[in-house]
């Protein structure tokens, strides 16, 4: 068993090794500010509260999308199906134009870019941006949401690999 | 397409319908404060930053474990395998003694209860507790972690059902 000192802090490598063991649904977050459009793949999206409807996620200072996310008043959080793996990879690849293919996205009347054909999307207003280590925690109030396509299996990221959920992965009804 | 007013806020039911579409790894969080021991199942655990190693999760004011979590100086976050579904259900069931079976948990030298045989655990110090709607967002600095058993498939919660990941769910290597 490891030592139980309360002062020792884990190394980044030890921490990453533990968190590789935690599966997560895959989201792509889009936003616009100061004429910049960004799209960022995130595995940190979670529901915080249903009344009021609040969502949180974190963004790393290392991501080129983060300055725009931090300036944006609203964001769109897309939940992805496994057939949207190309969109997940698009939002996770450095140095490319994530909006180059104009057939896969449009712009809401409220200004944010959004991707077509995702599992569900939630558009929300940023309530707070809290610095946390090399990242920021973003708290969002949901303004509207749409379940677009729930017929395909959802996309999950785990241990640096992609998975899909469905009857093949179900272990028990509740 | 839905209306794009920036002021309309989703109903709790609309919000829950969208978030049912978001899969999540399953964690059980334990803590102790003022002589109380608690265990709480959470699907909101996410890594925030690797340097320093930070984790976030949210707790609902409706959970009986929340007052103790909010008072605790440290917590243990357990990541679960699918064969630990009974522990996940234990931490999600109201009105039961979650520590009644003394064969499945022990106490760290530092005082926190922890469950045996989980996929991985991370012990950390609570840095902040931020009220957010009917919940609180807890930010934790990881002090130590251990991958206990990565040979079994991890547990995922999705659309009110439990799933397991493995070769059967993998869609593509990276």
XYZ file of C-alpha atoms in Angstrom:
348
model
C 0.000 0.000 0.000
C 1.219 3.490 -0.742
C 2.265 5.899 1.954
C -0.533 7.989 3.417
C 1.173 11.264 4.032
C -1.284 14.107 3.534
C 1.337 16.366 1.986
C 2.759 14.319 -0.874
C 1.288 15.317 -4.219
C 1.173 12.897 -7.134
C 3.407 13.349 -10.139
C 1.669 14.190 -13.409
C 2.557 10.718 -14.747
C 1.094 8.915 -11.722
C -2.046 11.017 -11.971
C -2.459 10.376 -15.686
C -1.979 6.620 -15.140
C -4.858 6.579 -12.641
C -7.154 8.718 -14.792
C -6.596 6.585 -17.857
C -8.715 4.085 -15.903
C -11.737 6.417 -15.911
C -14.042 6.156 -18.954
C -15.828 9.264 -20.196
C -18.421 10.281 -22.726
C -17.004 12.450 -25.481
C -18.181 16.012 -26.129
C -17.149 18.721 -28.539
C -17.539 22.275 -27.312
C -17.888 25.161 -29.742
C -17.868 28.872 -29.094
C -17.180 32.188 -30.739
C -15.674 35.421 -29.425
C -13.932 38.397 -31.063
C -14.553 36.909 -34.501
C -12.786 33.624 -33.623
C -14.605 30.275 -33.879
C -13.309 27.325 -31.850
C -14.126 23.630 -31.384
C -12.588 21.592 -28.603
C -13.001 17.913 -27.709
C -13.597 17.358 -23.986
C -14.083 14.315 -21.764
C -14.747 16.370 -18.637
C -18.361 17.391 -19.310
C -20.731 16.599 -16.413
C -24.165 17.593 -15.239
C -23.989 19.539 -11.966
C -27.598 20.426 -11.175
C -30.948 19.950 -12.900
C -32.739 22.904 -11.263
C -31.261 25.230 -12.388
C -29.749 23.193 -15.262
C -25.973 23.512 -14.817
C -23.064 21.822 -16.604
C -19.336 21.916 -15.913
C -16.253 21.089 -17.939
C -12.573 21.953 -17.819
C -10.285 23.400 -20.462
C -6.490 23.208 -20.455
C -4.389 26.324 -20.896
C -2.421 24.246 -23.430
C -5.351 24.142 -25.872
C -5.392 26.766 -28.607
C -9.191 26.987 -28.202
C -9.063 27.949 -24.544
C -8.566 31.743 -24.865
C -11.726 31.974 -26.982
C -13.713 29.662 -24.664
C -12.673 31.900 -21.753
C -13.942 35.013 -23.559
C -17.183 33.503 -24.909
C -20.515 34.408 -23.309
C -22.169 31.210 -24.562
C -21.011 27.739 -25.614
C -22.515 24.746 -27.403
C -21.789 21.335 -25.860
C -22.249 18.483 -28.361
C -22.548 14.899 -27.097
C -21.195 12.523 -29.748
C -22.175 9.192 -31.246
C -19.516 6.693 -32.269
C -20.067 7.542 -35.943
C -18.955 11.092 -35.069
C -15.449 9.932 -34.191
C -14.095 12.176 -37.000
C -15.575 15.221 -35.203
C -14.034 14.072 -31.907
C -10.640 13.769 -33.599
C -11.113 17.127 -35.342
C -11.586 18.855 -31.980
C -8.567 17.064 -30.513
C -6.022 17.674 -33.294
C -3.574 20.558 -33.044
C -2.889 22.972 -35.821
C -5.817 22.300 -38.136
C -8.805 24.405 -39.203
C -11.664 22.671 -37.417
C -14.224 24.443 -39.600
C -12.605 23.750 -42.983
C -15.386 21.335 -44.041
C -18.365 23.668 -44.263
C -20.813 20.822 -44.868
C -20.631 19.539 -41.271
C -21.481 22.694 -39.321
C -23.781 25.711 -39.318
C -24.240 28.814 -37.180
C -27.065 29.341 -34.707
C -29.047 32.603 -34.922
C -27.383 33.411 -31.592
C -23.968 33.223 -33.282
C -22.325 29.994 -32.101
C -21.079 27.429 -34.620
C -22.536 23.940 -34.155
C -21.952 20.533 -35.732
C -24.755 18.645 -37.482
C -25.987 15.174 -36.695
C -24.578 14.772 -33.202
C -26.293 12.719 -30.504
C -27.467 15.783 -28.579
C -26.460 19.367 -28.059
C -26.906 21.820 -25.219
C -26.473 25.558 -25.686
C -25.696 27.494 -22.547
C -24.498 30.697 -20.955
C -21.129 30.729 -19.188
C -21.684 31.549 -15.512
C -18.104 31.335 -14.245
C -14.532 30.569 -15.301
C -12.436 29.394 -12.363
C -8.663 28.915 -12.726
C -7.578 25.463 -11.469
C -3.924 24.533 -11.903
C -3.054 24.522 -15.586
C -6.728 24.640 -16.527
C -9.998 26.448 -15.940
C -13.318 25.040 -14.758
C -16.231 26.444 -16.774
C -19.729 26.450 -15.273
C -22.573 26.777 -17.791
C -26.316 27.336 -17.409
C -28.202 25.406 -20.090
C -30.517 27.612 -22.177
C -31.759 25.038 -24.661
C -31.010 21.477 -25.699
C -31.925 19.037 -28.426
C -31.579 15.278 -28.682
C -30.751 14.976 -32.390
C -29.995 11.272 -32.929
C -30.192 8.746 -30.145
C -30.427 5.730 -32.476
C -26.664 5.257 -32.832
C -24.289 4.133 -30.049
C -22.692 6.887 -27.975
C -18.934 7.473 -28.069
C -16.759 6.801 -25.005
C -13.048 7.467 -24.476
C -11.107 5.113 -22.249
C -7.428 4.191 -21.889
C -6.485 6.250 -24.973
C -8.964 4.339 -27.159
C -12.499 4.884 -28.443
C -15.467 2.703 -27.507
C -19.164 2.542 -28.333
C -22.002 1.552 -26.016
C -25.041 -0.563 -26.834
C -26.652 -3.927 -26.202
C -23.182 -5.468 -26.594
C -21.855 -3.572 -23.578
C -24.913 -3.566 -21.288
C -24.411 -5.632 -18.162
C -27.684 -5.251 -16.297
C -31.004 -3.420 -16.469
C -31.903 -1.192 -13.544
C -34.780 23.793 -34.750
C -35.389 25.159 -31.292
C -35.700 28.840 -30.573
C -32.410 30.579 -29.866
C -33.393 33.072 -27.266
C -30.472 33.643 -24.908
C -32.726 34.003 -21.892
C -34.839 30.849 -21.927
C -33.597 28.284 -19.440
C -34.278 24.579 -19.900
C -36.694 22.749 -17.660
C -35.204 20.103 -15.377
C -36.896 17.387 -17.446
C -35.498 18.695 -20.744
C -32.053 18.940 -19.194
C -32.178 15.425 -17.769
C -33.330 14.056 -21.152
C -30.262 15.542 -22.846
C -27.842 14.382 -20.137
C -29.148 10.838 -20.199
C -27.367 10.755 -23.582
C -23.971 11.346 -21.952
C -22.095 8.215 -20.779
C -19.867 8.433 -17.719
C -17.424 6.343 -15.775
C -18.680 5.428 -12.312
C -16.889 6.497 -9.142
C -17.619 6.074 -5.463
C -16.399 8.855 -3.216
C -15.741 8.248 0.476
C -14.960 10.707 3.237
C -15.155 11.177 6.951
C -15.836 14.244 9.094
C -17.112 14.758 12.637
C -17.182 10.998 13.207
C -19.463 10.396 10.186
C -18.384 8.104 7.333
C -20.012 8.520 3.933
C -19.896 6.847 0.515
C -21.483 8.418 -2.541
C -21.731 7.178 -6.135
C -20.845 9.881 -8.671
C -20.739 10.073 -12.457
C -19.340 13.606 -12.514
C -15.688 12.854 -11.702
C -13.238 14.387 -14.177
C -9.561 15.193 -14.361
C -8.986 18.960 -14.478
C -5.209 19.355 -14.570
C -2.211 17.000 -14.410
C 0.292 19.532 -13.022
C -0.803 20.097 -10.314
C -3.004 16.946 -10.282
C -6.564 18.235 -9.856
C -9.934 16.462 -9.965
C -13.470 17.819 -9.869
C -16.858 16.308 -9.109
C -20.248 17.588 -8.060
C -22.491 16.591 -5.173
C -26.218 17.244 -4.925
C -27.691 18.918 -1.858
C -30.306 16.127 -2.007
C -27.740 13.456 -1.101
C -27.477 12.513 2.566
C -23.693 12.201 2.117
C -23.220 15.778 0.955
C -22.985 17.560 4.340
C -20.099 15.279 5.343
C -18.374 15.629 1.947
C -18.606 19.417 2.340
C -16.952 19.254 5.767
C -14.249 16.712 4.885
C -10.653 17.865 4.403
C -9.820 14.838 2.241
C -11.755 12.393 0.047
C -11.072 9.064 -1.650
C -12.293 8.736 -5.235
C -12.683 5.103 -6.311
C -12.958 4.241 -10.017
C -15.031 1.079 -10.414
C -14.903 -2.087 -12.489
C -18.106 -3.688 -13.729
C -17.803 -6.430 -11.080
C -18.090 -3.650 -8.486
C -21.635 -2.825 -9.542
C -22.808 -3.739 -6.008
C -20.573 -0.955 -4.611
C -21.940 1.504 -7.175
C -25.491 0.598 -6.140
C -24.561 0.787 -2.462
C -23.386 4.389 -2.889
C -26.517 5.291 -4.857
C -29.176 3.802 -2.553
C -30.958 5.991 -0.039
C -31.444 5.056 3.578
C -28.986 2.193 3.937
C -25.784 1.797 5.943
C -23.146 1.810 3.225
C -20.538 0.391 5.604
C -22.620 -2.461 7.024
C -20.518 -5.137 5.290
C -17.180 -4.726 7.037
C -15.436 -7.179 4.723
C -15.467 -4.798 1.735
C -13.795 -1.718 3.197
C -10.958 -0.606 5.476
C -9.666 2.688 6.850
C -6.526 4.452 5.644
C -3.971 5.560 8.257
C -5.079 9.069 7.297
C -8.619 8.256 8.443
C -10.729 7.896 5.299
C -12.724 4.717 4.653
C -11.948 3.018 1.329
C -13.370 0.063 -0.583
C -11.205 -2.933 -1.514
C -10.613 -4.317 -4.987
C -11.681 -1.323 -7.047
C -10.118 -0.458 -10.400
C -8.164 2.488 -9.012
C -8.362 4.981 -6.194
C -7.144 8.515 -5.736
C -6.875 10.137 -2.315
C -6.914 13.904 -2.332
C -7.259 17.108 -0.383
C -10.330 19.279 -0.945
C -9.219 22.653 -2.313
C -12.609 24.302 -2.786
C -16.350 23.729 -2.459
C -18.312 25.994 -4.808
C -22.121 26.204 -4.584
C -23.738 25.698 -8.023
C -27.511 25.577 -8.155
C -28.769 22.686 -6.076
C -25.270 21.214 -5.877
C -21.666 21.982 -5.052
C -18.589 21.580 -7.228
C -15.694 20.049 -5.290
C -12.120 20.607 -6.482
C -9.566 18.116 -5.155
C -5.766 17.975 -5.304
C -4.595 14.373 -5.661
C -2.138 13.321 -2.953
C -1.729 9.672 -3.884
C -3.272 7.117 -6.204
C -3.152 3.419 -6.877
C -4.266 1.328 -9.824
C -5.530 -1.768 -7.989
C -7.070 -3.966 -10.706
C -7.085 -2.968 -14.340
C -7.688 -6.512 -15.615
C -11.492 -6.320 -15.403
C -13.719 -4.109 -17.580
C -14.502 -0.640 -16.236
C -18.054 0.327 -15.282
C -19.975 2.952 -17.262
C -23.398 4.482 -16.582
C -25.506 5.515 -19.559
C -29.230 6.080 -20.125
C -30.099 4.760 -16.642
C -28.288 1.467 -17.305
C -24.880 -0.036 -16.536
C -22.327 -0.983 -19.183
C -18.859 -2.484 -19.285
C -16.020 -1.630 -21.665
C -13.570 -4.000 -23.309
C -12.606 -5.526 -26.641
C -16.333 -5.968 -27.331
C -16.916 -2.200 -27.232
C -13.683 -0.906 -28.813
C -14.246 0.738 -32.179
C -10.769 1.824 -33.227
C -7.192 1.901 -31.992
C -5.523 5.296 -31.837
